[in-house]
Amino acid sequence: LDFPKNISVIAVCPKGMGPSVRRLYVQGKEINGAGINSSFAVHQDVDGRATDVALGWSVALGSPFTFATTLEQEYKSDIFGERGILLGAVHGIVEALFRRYTENGMSEEKAYKNTVECITGIMSKTISTKGMLSVYNSLTEEEKKEFNAAYSASYYPCMDILYECYEDVACGSEIRSVVLAGRRFYEKEGLPAFPMGKIDQTRMWKVGERVRAARPEGDLGPLHPFTAGVYVALMMAQIEVLRKKGHSYSEIINESVIESVDSLNPFMHARGVSFMVDNCSTTARLGSRKWAPR
């Protein structure tokens, strides 16, 4: 894409969905440091002021931290990340784990707590404040064995799908599929319309409504070692794909860890998967629906 040569071209990209960007911006009136981190890119600078303008936008958004990237690295990591651990992949693994646990005799309520509540509650809080290793260190010796088994079984299958997804994004195939899906929202060529369907109508998410209704205030849920192993494996696989593809560590951690545990998972914890996914862009919503079943 060629831009006119007489204009500066910059990007400032908050690392969270619109509602959370606004909510934390407002919180900044009372809480120093509240806000959503942003990335910024200067693609073209015609007057020497582009970087200052970009950083000014980020400050105006209330971002406590701003890290540099490029337009290309930003769109690749952003579109890939929302199909990965930020939205699509976390949706996929909680559905799969819920099915695994219930098929092995666990009650539906307990299975929901050991999947969604575990990831969006205690794990997100621990990773946000103490890091991933603290999740592992908080387990008993027996639980660590279960974590290790789940991690080892999940890491390469997660990487396999994430690697494919990244390359589809990088070559443009993924965005083309989004454009084509958008056209199918409407009747054409004698075929019916196929708008986006609802993603929270399965048994699991109906169970989740009951669990949340009965949840004591402040309850972060249990730390289930198998779920923890799968989720950390997913997170590490995404980190490694982005690292091998040349992204900066600040971008990697924001797209794989911080945005997940601080911005997005709390929405699923509050009201379920649709509240998280469908508060995002159409591109993100379509991508999550496409890749979650994988």
PDB file of C-alpha atoms in Angstrom:
ATOM      1  CA  LEU A   1       0.000   0.000   0.000  1.00  0.00           C
ATOM      2  CA  ASP A   2       1.439   3.362  -1.047  1.00  0.00           C
ATOM      3  CA  PHE A   3       0.469   6.431   0.969  1.00  0.00           C
ATOM      4  CA  PRO A   4       0.619   9.989  -0.391  1.00  0.00           C
ATOM      5  CA  LYS A   5       4.137  11.319   0.076  1.00  0.00           C
ATOM      6  CA  ASN A   6       3.020  14.631   1.574  1.00  0.00           C
ATOM      7  CA  ILE A   7       1.430  13.271   4.760  1.00  0.00           C
ATOM      8  CA  SER A   8       2.738  11.597   7.888  1.00  0.00           C
ATOM      9  CA  VAL A   9       1.409   8.083   8.496  1.00  0.00           C
ATOM     10  CA  ILE A  10       1.210   6.877  12.093  1.00  0.00           C
ATOM     11  CA  ALA A  11      -0.741   4.361  14.150  1.00  0.00           C
ATOM     12  CA  VAL A  12      -1.603   4.254  17.841  1.00  0.00           C
ATOM     13  CA  CYS A  13      -3.219   0.987  18.896  1.00  0.00           C
ATOM     14  CA  PRO A  14      -4.631   0.448  22.412  1.00  0.00           C
ATOM     15  CA  LYS A  15      -4.176  -3.164  23.509  1.00  0.00           C
ATOM     16  CA  GLY A  16      -7.778  -3.832  24.474  1.00  0.00           C
ATOM     17  CA  MET A  17     -11.380  -3.653  23.311  1.00  0.00           C
ATOM     18  CA  GLY A  18     -13.179  -0.314  23.155  1.00  0.00           C
ATOM     19  CA  PRO A  19     -15.256  -0.669  26.351  1.00  0.00           C
ATOM     20  CA  SER A  20     -12.199  -1.514  28.467  1.00  0.00           C
ATOM     21  CA  VAL A  21     -10.166   1.334  26.935  1.00  0.00           C
ATOM     22  CA  ARG A  22     -12.908   3.759  27.942  1.00  0.00           C
ATOM     23  CA  ARG A  23     -13.486   2.212  31.385  1.00  0.00           C
ATOM     24  CA  LEU A  24      -9.823   2.344  32.353  1.00  0.00           C
ATOM     25  CA  TYR A  25      -9.451   5.840  30.898  1.00  0.00           C
ATOM     26  CA  VAL A  26     -12.206   7.020  33.244  1.00  0.00           C
ATOM     27  CA  GLN A  27     -10.620   5.130  36.162  1.00  0.00           C
ATOM     28  CA  GLY A  28      -7.461   7.128  35.529  1.00  0.00           C
ATOM     29  CA  LYS A  29      -9.125  10.122  37.175  1.00  0.00           C
ATOM     30  CA  GLU A  30      -8.930   8.296  40.497  1.00  0.00           C
ATOM     31  CA  ILE A  31      -6.251   5.635  40.030  1.00  0.00           C
ATOM     32  CA  ASN A  32      -2.789   6.661  38.885  1.00  0.00           C
ATOM     33  CA  GLY A  33      -1.569   4.328  36.136  1.00  0.00           C
ATOM     34  CA  ALA A  34      -5.004   3.093  35.083  1.00  0.00           C
ATOM     35  CA  GLY A  35      -5.369   2.762  31.338  1.00  0.00           C
ATOM     36  CA  ILE A  36      -4.637   0.390  28.478  1.00  0.00           C
ATOM     37  CA  ASN A  37      -1.125   0.007  27.052  1.00  0.00           C
ATOM     38  CA  SER A  38      -0.723   1.060  23.425  1.00  0.00           C
ATOM     39  CA  SER A  39       1.639   0.358  20.575  1.00  0.00           C
ATOM     40  CA  PHE A  40       2.642   3.064  18.121  1.00  0.00           C
ATOM     41  CA  ALA A  41       4.121   2.995  14.643  1.00  0.00           C
ATOM     42  CA  VAL A  42       5.571   5.754  12.492  1.00  0.00           C
ATOM     43  CA  HIS A  43       5.354   4.615   8.887  1.00  0.00           C
ATOM     44  CA  GLN A  44       6.066   7.981   7.271  1.00  0.00           C
ATOM     45  CA  ASP A  45       7.261  11.245   8.829  1.00  0.00           C
ATOM     46  CA  VAL A  46       7.161  14.318   6.591  1.00  0.00           C
ATOM     47  CA  ASP A  47       7.827  17.052   9.142  1.00  0.00           C
ATOM     48  CA  GLY A  48       9.801  15.401  11.956  1.00  0.00           C
ATOM     49  CA  ARG A  49       6.814  15.541  14.319  1.00  0.00           C
ATOM     50  CA  ALA A  50       5.175  12.169  13.644  1.00  0.00           C
ATOM     51  CA  THR A  51       6.636  10.409  16.693  1.00  0.00           C
ATOM     52  CA  ASP A  52       5.622  13.267  18.995  1.00  0.00           C
ATOM     53  CA  VAL A  53       2.086  13.237  17.595  1.00  0.00           C
ATOM     54  CA  ALA A  54       1.790   9.462  18.010  1.00  0.00           C
ATOM     55  CA  LEU A  55       3.028   9.573  21.601  1.00  0.00           C
ATOM     56  CA  GLY A  56       0.677  12.468  22.274  1.00  0.00           C
ATOM     57  CA  TRP A  57      -2.271  10.405  21.059  1.00  0.00           C
ATOM     58  CA  SER A  58      -1.210   7.561  23.338  1.00  0.00           C
ATOM     59  CA  VAL A  59      -0.992   9.860  26.354  1.00  0.00           C
ATOM     60  CA  ALA A  60      -4.421  11.256  25.479  1.00  0.00           C
ATOM     61  CA  LEU A  61      -5.819   7.707  25.441  1.00  0.00           C
ATOM     62  CA  GLY A  62      -4.540   7.234  28.978  1.00  0.00           C
ATOM     63  CA  SER A  63      -1.962   4.576  28.114  1.00  0.00           C
ATOM     64  CA  PRO A  64       0.476   4.024  31.003  1.00  0.00           C
ATOM     65  CA  PHE A  65       2.997   2.325  28.679  1.00  0.00           C
ATOM     66  CA  THR A  66       3.564   2.799  24.950  1.00  0.00           C
ATOM     67  CA  PHE A  67       5.850   0.582  22.877  1.00  0.00           C
ATOM     68  CA  ALA A  68       7.170   0.936  19.351  1.00  0.00           C
ATOM     69  CA  THR A  69       6.286  -1.342  16.461  1.00  0.00           C
ATOM     70  CA  THR A  70       5.712  -1.085  12.701  1.00  0.00           C
ATOM     71  CA  LEU A  71       2.427  -1.049  10.803  1.00  0.00           C
ATOM     72  CA  GLU A  72       3.193  -4.492   9.384  1.00  0.00           C
ATOM     73  CA  GLN A  73       4.152  -6.056  12.711  1.00  0.00           C
ATOM     74  CA  GLU A  74       1.137  -4.455  14.398  1.00  0.00           C
ATOM     75  CA  TYR A  75      -1.499  -5.791  12.034  1.00  0.00           C
ATOM     76  CA  LYS A  76       0.077  -9.244  11.942  1.00  0.00           C
ATOM     77  CA  SER A  77       0.340  -9.600  15.720  1.00  0.00           C
ATOM     78  CA  ASP A  78      -3.076  -8.028  16.329  1.00  0.00           C
ATOM     79  CA  ILE A  79      -5.102 -10.098  13.858  1.00  0.00           C
ATOM     80  CA  PHE A  80      -3.200 -13.244  14.825  1.00  0.00           C
ATOM     81  CA  GLY A  81      -3.475 -12.623  18.568  1.00  0.00           C
ATOM     82  CA  GLU A  82      -7.260 -12.283  18.577  1.00  0.00           C
ATOM     83  CA  ARG A  83      -7.549 -15.611  16.770  1.00  0.00           C
ATOM     84  CA  GLY A  84      -5.124 -17.069  19.303  1.00  0.00           C
ATOM     85  CA  ILE A  85      -5.114 -16.807  23.067  1.00  0.00           C
ATOM     86  CA  LEU A  86      -6.922 -13.468  23.234  1.00  0.00           C
ATOM     87  CA  LEU A  87     -10.256 -14.771  21.900  1.00  0.00           C
ATOM     88  CA  GLY A  88     -10.437 -17.789  19.595  1.00  0.00           C
ATOM     89  CA  ALA A  89      -8.007 -20.187  21.224  1.00  0.00           C
ATOM     90  CA  VAL A  90      -9.145 -19.592  24.797  1.00  0.00           C
ATOM     91  CA  HIS A  91     -12.749 -20.152  23.670  1.00  0.00           C
ATOM     92  CA  GLY A  92     -11.713 -23.379  21.977  1.00  0.00           C
ATOM     93  CA  ILE A  93      -9.790 -24.824  24.903  1.00  0.00           C
ATOM     94  CA  VAL A  94     -12.437 -24.115  27.548  1.00  0.00           C
ATOM     95  CA  GLU A  95     -15.071 -25.816  25.368  1.00  0.00           C
ATOM     96  CA  ALA A  96     -12.775 -28.821  24.835  1.00  0.00           C
ATOM     97  CA  LEU A  97     -11.828 -29.090  28.515  1.00  0.00           C
ATOM     98  CA  PHE A  98     -15.454 -28.761  29.646  1.00  0.00           C
ATOM     99  CA  ARG A  99     -16.342 -31.679  27.364  1.00  0.00           C
ATOM    100  CA  ARG A 100     -13.380 -33.710  28.631  1.00  0.00           C
ATOM    101  CA  TYR A 101     -14.233 -33.181  32.281  1.00  0.00           C
ATOM    102  CA  THR A 102     -17.960 -33.893  31.972  1.00  0.00           C
ATOM    103  CA  GLU A 103     -17.364 -37.006  29.863  1.00  0.00           C
ATOM    104  CA  ASN A 104     -15.114 -38.277  32.659  1.00  0.00           C
ATOM    105  CA  GLY A 105     -17.808 -37.856  35.306  1.00  0.00           C
ATOM    106  CA  MET A 106     -17.317 -34.315  36.589  1.00  0.00           C
ATOM    107  CA  SER A 107     -20.504 -32.334  37.218  1.00  0.00           C
ATOM    108  CA  GLU A 108     -21.276 -29.573  34.740  1.00  0.00           C
ATOM    109  CA  GLU A 109     -21.042 -26.830  37.358  1.00  0.00           C
ATOM    110  CA  LYS A 110     -17.689 -28.102  38.606  1.00  0.00           C
ATOM    111  CA  ALA A 111     -16.410 -28.504  35.040  1.00  0.00           C
ATOM    112  CA  TYR A 112     -17.312 -24.896  34.253  1.00  0.00           C
ATOM    113  CA  LYS A 113     -15.533 -23.702  37.376  1.00  0.00           C
ATOM    114  CA  ASN A 114     -12.465 -25.788  36.540  1.00  0.00           C
ATOM    115  CA  THR A 115     -12.267 -24.373  33.011  1.00  0.00           C
ATOM    116  CA  VAL A 116     -13.625 -20.855  32.526  1.00  0.00           C
ATOM    117  CA  GLU A 117     -13.544 -19.701  36.149  1.00  0.00           C
ATOM    118  CA  CYS A 118     -10.051 -21.136  36.608  1.00  0.00           C
ATOM    119  CA  ILE A 119      -8.645 -19.293  33.579  1.00  0.00           C
ATOM    120  CA  THR A 120     -10.530 -16.003  33.851  1.00  0.00           C
ATOM    121  CA  GLY A 121     -10.326 -15.820  37.631  1.00  0.00           C
ATOM    122  CA  ILE A 122      -7.413 -17.149  39.670  1.00  0.00           C
ATOM    123  CA  MET A 123      -5.059 -17.782  36.723  1.00  0.00           C
ATOM    124  CA  SER A 124      -5.568 -14.361  35.150  1.00  0.00           C
ATOM    125  CA  LYS A 125      -5.123 -12.647  38.508  1.00  0.00           C
ATOM    126  CA  THR A 126      -1.966 -14.621  39.308  1.00  0.00           C
ATOM    127  CA  ILE A 127      -0.372 -14.143  35.882  1.00  0.00           C
ATOM    128  CA  SER A 128      -1.215 -10.429  35.916  1.00  0.00           C
ATOM    129  CA  THR A 129       0.310  -9.760  39.323  1.00  0.00           C
ATOM    130  CA  LYS A 130       2.975 -12.446  39.764  1.00  0.00           C
ATOM    131  CA  GLY A 131       3.667 -14.051  36.379  1.00  0.00           C
ATOM    132  CA  MET A 132       3.145 -17.472  34.835  1.00  0.00           C
ATOM    133  CA  LEU A 133       5.695 -19.245  37.012  1.00  0.00           C
ATOM    134  CA  SER A 134       3.690 -18.361  40.114  1.00  0.00           C
ATOM    135  CA  VAL A 135       0.801 -20.426  38.762  1.00  0.00           C
ATOM    136  CA  TYR A 136       3.052 -23.485  38.659  1.00  0.00           C
ATOM    137  CA  ASN A 137       4.717 -22.756  41.997  1.00  0.00           C
ATOM    138  CA  SER A 138       1.355 -22.521  43.751  1.00  0.00           C
ATOM    139  CA  LEU A 139       0.571 -26.175  42.924  1.00  0.00           C
ATOM    140  CA  THR A 140       1.304 -29.190  45.121  1.00  0.00           C
ATOM    141  CA  GLU A 141       3.846 -31.751  43.940  1.00  0.00           C
ATOM    142  CA  GLU A 142       1.075 -34.069  42.710  1.00  0.00           C
ATOM    143  CA  GLU A 143      -0.672 -31.209  40.956  1.00  0.00           C
ATOM    144  CA  LYS A 144       2.586 -30.235  39.258  1.00  0.00           C
ATOM    145  CA  LYS A 145       2.731 -33.710  37.694  1.00  0.00           C
ATOM    146  CA  GLU A 146      -0.757 -33.207  36.246  1.00  0.00           C
ATOM    147  CA  PHE A 147       0.195 -29.717  35.032  1.00  0.00           C
ATOM    148  CA  ASN A 148       3.328 -31.089  33.350  1.00  0.00           C
ATOM    149  CA  ALA A 149       1.366 -33.832  31.586  1.00  0.00           C
ATOM    150  CA  ALA A 150      -1.211 -31.345  30.292  1.00  0.00           C
ATOM    151  CA  TYR A 151       1.457 -28.841  29.229  1.00  0.00           C
ATOM    152  CA  SER A 152       3.496 -31.454  27.366  1.00  0.00           C
ATOM    153  CA  ALA A 153       0.427 -32.841  25.588  1.00  0.00           C
ATOM    154  CA  SER A 154      -0.836 -29.394  24.553  1.00  0.00           C
ATOM    155  CA  TYR A 155       2.187 -27.299  23.591  1.00  0.00           C
ATOM    156  CA  TYR A 156       2.918 -28.621  20.093  1.00  0.00           C
ATOM    157  CA  PRO A 157      -0.729 -29.110  19.017  1.00  0.00           C
ATOM    158  CA  CYS A 158      -1.352 -25.485  20.042  1.00  0.00           C
ATOM    159  CA  MET A 159       1.733 -24.299  18.181  1.00  0.00           C
ATOM    160  CA  ASP A 160       0.720 -26.259  15.074  1.00  0.00           C
ATOM    161  CA  ILE A 161      -2.593 -24.389  14.789  1.00  0.00           C
ATOM    162  CA  LEU A 162      -1.129 -21.024  15.819  1.00  0.00           C
ATOM    163  CA  TYR A 163       1.682 -21.342  13.263  1.00  0.00           C
ATOM    164  CA  GLU A 164      -0.868 -22.018  10.515  1.00  0.00           C
ATOM    165  CA  CYS A 165      -2.991 -19.097  11.683  1.00  0.00           C
ATOM    166  CA  TYR A 166      -0.047 -16.682  11.710  1.00  0.00           C
ATOM    167  CA  GLU A 167       0.930 -17.587   8.165  1.00  0.00           C
ATOM    168  CA  ASP A 168      -2.663 -17.187   6.961  1.00  0.00           C
ATOM    169  CA  VAL A 169      -2.673 -13.707   8.500  1.00  0.00           C
ATOM    170  CA  ALA A 170       0.753 -12.780   7.121  1.00  0.00           C
ATOM    171  CA  CYS A 171      -0.072 -13.739   3.525  1.00  0.00           C
ATOM    172  CA  GLY A 172      -3.441 -11.976   3.513  1.00  0.00           C
ATOM    173  CA  SER A 173      -5.617 -15.102   3.320  1.00  0.00           C
ATOM    174  CA  GLU A 174      -7.204 -14.477   6.704  1.00  0.00           C
ATOM    175  CA  ILE A 175      -8.327 -10.943   5.925  1.00  0.00           C
ATOM    176  CA  ARG A 176      -9.657 -12.104   2.566  1.00  0.00           C
ATOM    177  CA  SER A 177     -11.775 -14.689   4.399  1.00  0.00           C
ATOM    178  CA  VAL A 178     -13.118 -11.920   6.661  1.00  0.00           C
ATOM    179  CA  VAL A 179     -14.112  -9.822   3.641  1.00  0.00           C
ATOM    180  CA  LEU A 180     -15.845 -12.796   2.012  1.00  0.00           C
ATOM    181  CA  ALA A 181     -17.634 -13.696   5.240  1.00  0.00           C
ATOM    182  CA  GLY A 182     -18.909 -10.131   5.490  1.00  0.00           C
ATOM    183  CA  ARG A 183     -20.434 -10.443   2.025  1.00  0.00           C
ATOM    184  CA  ARG A 184     -22.285 -13.580   3.124  1.00  0.00           C
ATOM    185  CA  PHE A 185     -24.120 -11.566   5.773  1.00  0.00           C
ATOM    186  CA  TYR A 186     -26.551 -10.550   3.020  1.00  0.00           C
ATOM    187  CA  GLU A 187     -28.592 -12.425   0.428  1.00  0.00           C
ATOM    188  CA  LYS A 188     -26.884 -12.591  -2.954  1.00  0.00           C
ATOM    189  CA  GLU A 189     -26.831 -14.736  -6.081  1.00  0.00           C
ATOM    190  CA  GLY A 190     -30.028 -16.440  -4.956  1.00  0.00           C
ATOM    191  CA  LEU A 191     -28.396 -17.715  -1.757  1.00  0.00           C
ATOM    192  CA  PRO A 192     -29.634 -16.882   1.756  1.00  0.00           C
ATOM    193  CA  ALA A 193     -27.898 -14.552   4.199  1.00  0.00           C
ATOM    194  CA  PHE A 194     -25.577 -16.052   6.805  1.00  0.00           C
ATOM    195  CA  PRO A 195     -24.950 -13.456   9.527  1.00  0.00           C
ATOM    196  CA  MET A 196     -22.811 -14.221  12.566  1.00  0.00           C
ATOM    197  CA  GLY A 197     -24.508 -16.645  14.914  1.00  0.00           C
ATOM    198  CA  LYS A 198     -24.540 -16.629  18.691  1.00  0.00           C
ATOM    199  CA  ILE A 199     -21.706 -18.440  20.447  1.00  0.00           C
ATOM    200  CA  ASP A 200     -23.101 -18.721  23.971  1.00  0.00           C
ATOM    201  CA  GLN A 201     -26.160 -20.914  23.380  1.00  0.00           C
ATOM    202  CA  THR A 202     -24.565 -24.315  24.051  1.00  0.00           C
ATOM    203  CA  ARG A 203     -25.080 -26.244  27.282  1.00  0.00           C
ATOM    204  CA  MET A 204     -21.736 -25.113  28.673  1.00  0.00           C
ATOM    205  CA  TRP A 205     -22.582 -21.425  28.585  1.00  0.00           C
ATOM    206  CA  LYS A 206     -26.037 -21.992  30.063  1.00  0.00           C
ATOM    207  CA  VAL A 207     -24.290 -23.749  32.956  1.00  0.00           C
ATOM    208  CA  GLY A 208     -22.009 -20.726  33.175  1.00  0.00           C
ATOM    209  CA  GLU A 209     -24.991 -18.437  33.720  1.00  0.00           C
ATOM    210  CA  ARG A 210     -25.968 -20.486  36.786  1.00  0.00           C
ATOM    211  CA  VAL A 211     -22.400 -20.594  38.096  1.00  0.00           C
ATOM    212  CA  ARG A 212     -21.981 -16.833  37.816  1.00  0.00           C
ATOM    213  CA  ALA A 213     -25.364 -16.187  39.436  1.00  0.00           C
ATOM    214  CA  ALA A 214     -24.315 -18.231  42.479  1.00  0.00           C
ATOM    215  CA  ARG A 215     -20.703 -17.001  42.617  1.00  0.00           C
ATOM    216  CA  PRO A 216     -19.765 -15.132  45.809  1.00  0.00           C
ATOM    217  CA  GLU A 217     -18.390 -11.648  45.229  1.00  0.00           C
ATOM    218  CA  GLY A 218     -14.631 -11.733  44.792  1.00  0.00           C
ATOM    219  CA  ASP A 219     -14.500 -15.506  44.186  1.00  0.00           C
ATOM    220  CA  LEU A 220     -11.755 -16.197  41.628  1.00  0.00           C
ATOM    221  CA  GLY A 221     -12.515 -19.885  41.230  1.00  0.00           C
ATOM    222  CA  PRO A 222     -10.315 -22.973  41.686  1.00  0.00           C
ATOM    223  CA  LEU A 223      -6.858 -23.539  40.222  1.00  0.00           C
ATOM    224  CA  HIS A 224      -7.179 -26.784  38.290  1.00  0.00           C
ATOM    225  CA  PRO A 225      -3.737 -28.175  37.371  1.00  0.00           C
ATOM    226  CA  PHE A 226      -4.754 -29.766  34.069  1.00  0.00           C
ATOM    227  CA  THR A 227      -6.526 -26.623  32.870  1.00  0.00           C
ATOM    228  CA  ALA A 228      -3.555 -24.555  34.010  1.00  0.00           C
ATOM    229  CA  GLY A 229      -1.153 -26.741  32.042  1.00  0.00           C
ATOM    230  CA  VAL A 230      -3.178 -26.438  28.843  1.00  0.00           C
ATOM    231  CA  TYR A 231      -3.623 -22.672  29.157  1.00  0.00           C
ATOM    232  CA  VAL A 232       0.036 -21.941  29.920  1.00  0.00           C
ATOM    233  CA  ALA A 233       1.065 -24.211  27.027  1.00  0.00           C
ATOM    234  CA  LEU A 234      -1.178 -22.192  24.717  1.00  0.00           C
ATOM    235  CA  MET A 235       0.263 -18.926  25.998  1.00  0.00           C
ATOM    236  CA  MET A 236       3.852 -20.097  25.601  1.00  0.00           C
ATOM    237  CA  ALA A 237       3.184 -21.499  22.116  1.00  0.00           C
ATOM    238  CA  GLN A 238       1.827 -18.134  20.979  1.00  0.00           C
ATOM    239  CA  ILE A 239       4.783 -16.325  22.521  1.00  0.00           C
ATOM    240  CA  GLU A 240       7.185 -18.609  20.668  1.00  0.00           C
ATOM    241  CA  VAL A 241       5.462 -18.205  17.285  1.00  0.00           C
ATOM    242  CA  LEU A 242       5.604 -14.416  17.582  1.00  0.00           C
ATOM    243  CA  ARG A 243       9.222 -14.553  18.795  1.00  0.00           C
ATOM    244  CA  LYS A 244      10.335 -16.687  15.868  1.00  0.00           C
ATOM    245  CA  LYS A 245       8.495 -14.356  13.489  1.00  0.00           C
ATOM    246  CA  GLY A 246      10.608 -11.419  14.660  1.00  0.00           C
ATOM    247  CA  HIS A 247       8.213  -9.457  16.864  1.00  0.00           C
ATOM    248  CA  SER A 248       9.582  -7.389  19.736  1.00  0.00           C
ATOM    249  CA  TYR A 249       9.177  -8.744  23.259  1.00  0.00           C
ATOM    250  CA  SER A 250       7.012  -5.811  24.303  1.00  0.00           C
ATOM    251  CA  GLU A 251       4.619  -6.592  21.451  1.00  0.00           C
ATOM    252  CA  ILE A 252       4.720 -10.328  22.143  1.00  0.00           C
ATOM    253  CA  ILE A 253       3.877  -9.974  25.818  1.00  0.00           C
ATOM    254  CA  ASN A 254       1.147  -7.418  25.221  1.00  0.00           C
ATOM    255  CA  GLU A 255      -0.534  -9.569  22.536  1.00  0.00           C
ATOM    256  CA  SER A 256      -0.111 -12.876  24.375  1.00  0.00           C
ATOM    257  CA  VAL A 257      -0.261 -12.114  28.100  1.00  0.00           C
ATOM    258  CA  ILE A 258      -1.215  -8.601  29.221  1.00  0.00           C
ATOM    259  CA  GLU A 259      -4.148  -8.015  26.871  1.00  0.00           C
ATOM    260  CA  SER A 260      -5.442 -11.485  27.651  1.00  0.00           C
ATOM    261  CA  VAL A 261      -5.368 -11.488  31.454  1.00  0.00           C
ATOM    262  CA  ASP A 262      -5.944  -7.771  32.076  1.00  0.00           C
ATOM    263  CA  SER A 263      -8.311  -6.702  29.301  1.00  0.00           C
ATOM    264  CA  LEU A 264     -10.223  -9.619  27.762  1.00  0.00           C
ATOM    265  CA  ASN A 265     -10.511 -12.510  30.230  1.00  0.00           C
ATOM    266  CA  PRO A 266     -12.292 -10.292  32.799  1.00  0.00           C
ATOM    267  CA  PHE A 267     -15.139  -9.859  30.299  1.00  0.00           C
ATOM    268  CA  MET A 268     -15.620 -13.632  30.020  1.00  0.00           C
ATOM    269  CA  HIS A 269     -15.386 -13.909  33.809  1.00  0.00           C
ATOM    270  CA  ALA A 270     -18.154 -11.336  34.178  1.00  0.00           C
ATOM    271  CA  ARG A 271     -20.683 -12.510  31.594  1.00  0.00           C
ATOM    272  CA  GLY A 272     -19.390 -15.367  29.473  1.00  0.00           C
ATOM    273  CA  VAL A 273     -17.716 -15.887  26.127  1.00  0.00           C
ATOM    274  CA  SER A 274     -20.058 -13.800  23.972  1.00  0.00           C
ATOM    275  CA  PHE A 275     -19.588 -10.757  26.192  1.00  0.00           C
ATOM    276  CA  MET A 276     -15.839 -11.042  25.592  1.00  0.00           C
ATOM    277  CA  VAL A 277     -15.778 -11.882  21.880  1.00  0.00           C
ATOM    278  CA  ASP A 278     -18.708  -9.804  20.670  1.00  0.00           C
ATOM    279  CA  ASN A 279     -17.510  -6.585  22.289  1.00  0.00           C
ATOM    280  CA  CYS A 280     -14.632  -6.703  19.786  1.00  0.00           C
ATOM    281  CA  SER A 281     -14.382  -5.764  16.111  1.00  0.00           C
ATOM    282  CA  THR A 282     -16.111  -7.662  13.310  1.00  0.00           C
ATOM    283  CA  THR A 283     -12.693  -8.882  12.176  1.00  0.00           C
ATOM    284  CA  ALA A 284     -11.994 -10.271  15.645  1.00  0.00           C
ATOM    285  CA  ARG A 285     -15.462 -11.785  16.048  1.00  0.00           C
ATOM    286  CA  LEU A 286     -15.279 -13.607  12.723  1.00  0.00           C
ATOM    287  CA  GLY A 287     -11.735 -14.795  13.335  1.00  0.00           C
ATOM    288  CA  SER A 288     -12.577 -16.104  16.784  1.00  0.00           C
ATOM    289  CA  ARG A 289     -15.542 -18.062  15.427  1.00  0.00           C
ATOM    290  CA  LYS A 290     -13.411 -19.520  12.642  1.00  0.00           C
ATOM    291  CA  TRP A 291     -10.424 -20.613  14.719  1.00  0.00           C
ATOM    292  CA  ALA A 292     -11.960 -21.567  18.089  1.00  0.00           C
ATOM    293  CA  PRO A 293     -13.192 -24.969  16.819  1.00  0.00           C
ATOM    294  CA  ARG A 294      -9.698 -25.813  15.597  1.00  0.00           C
TER     295      ARG A 294
END
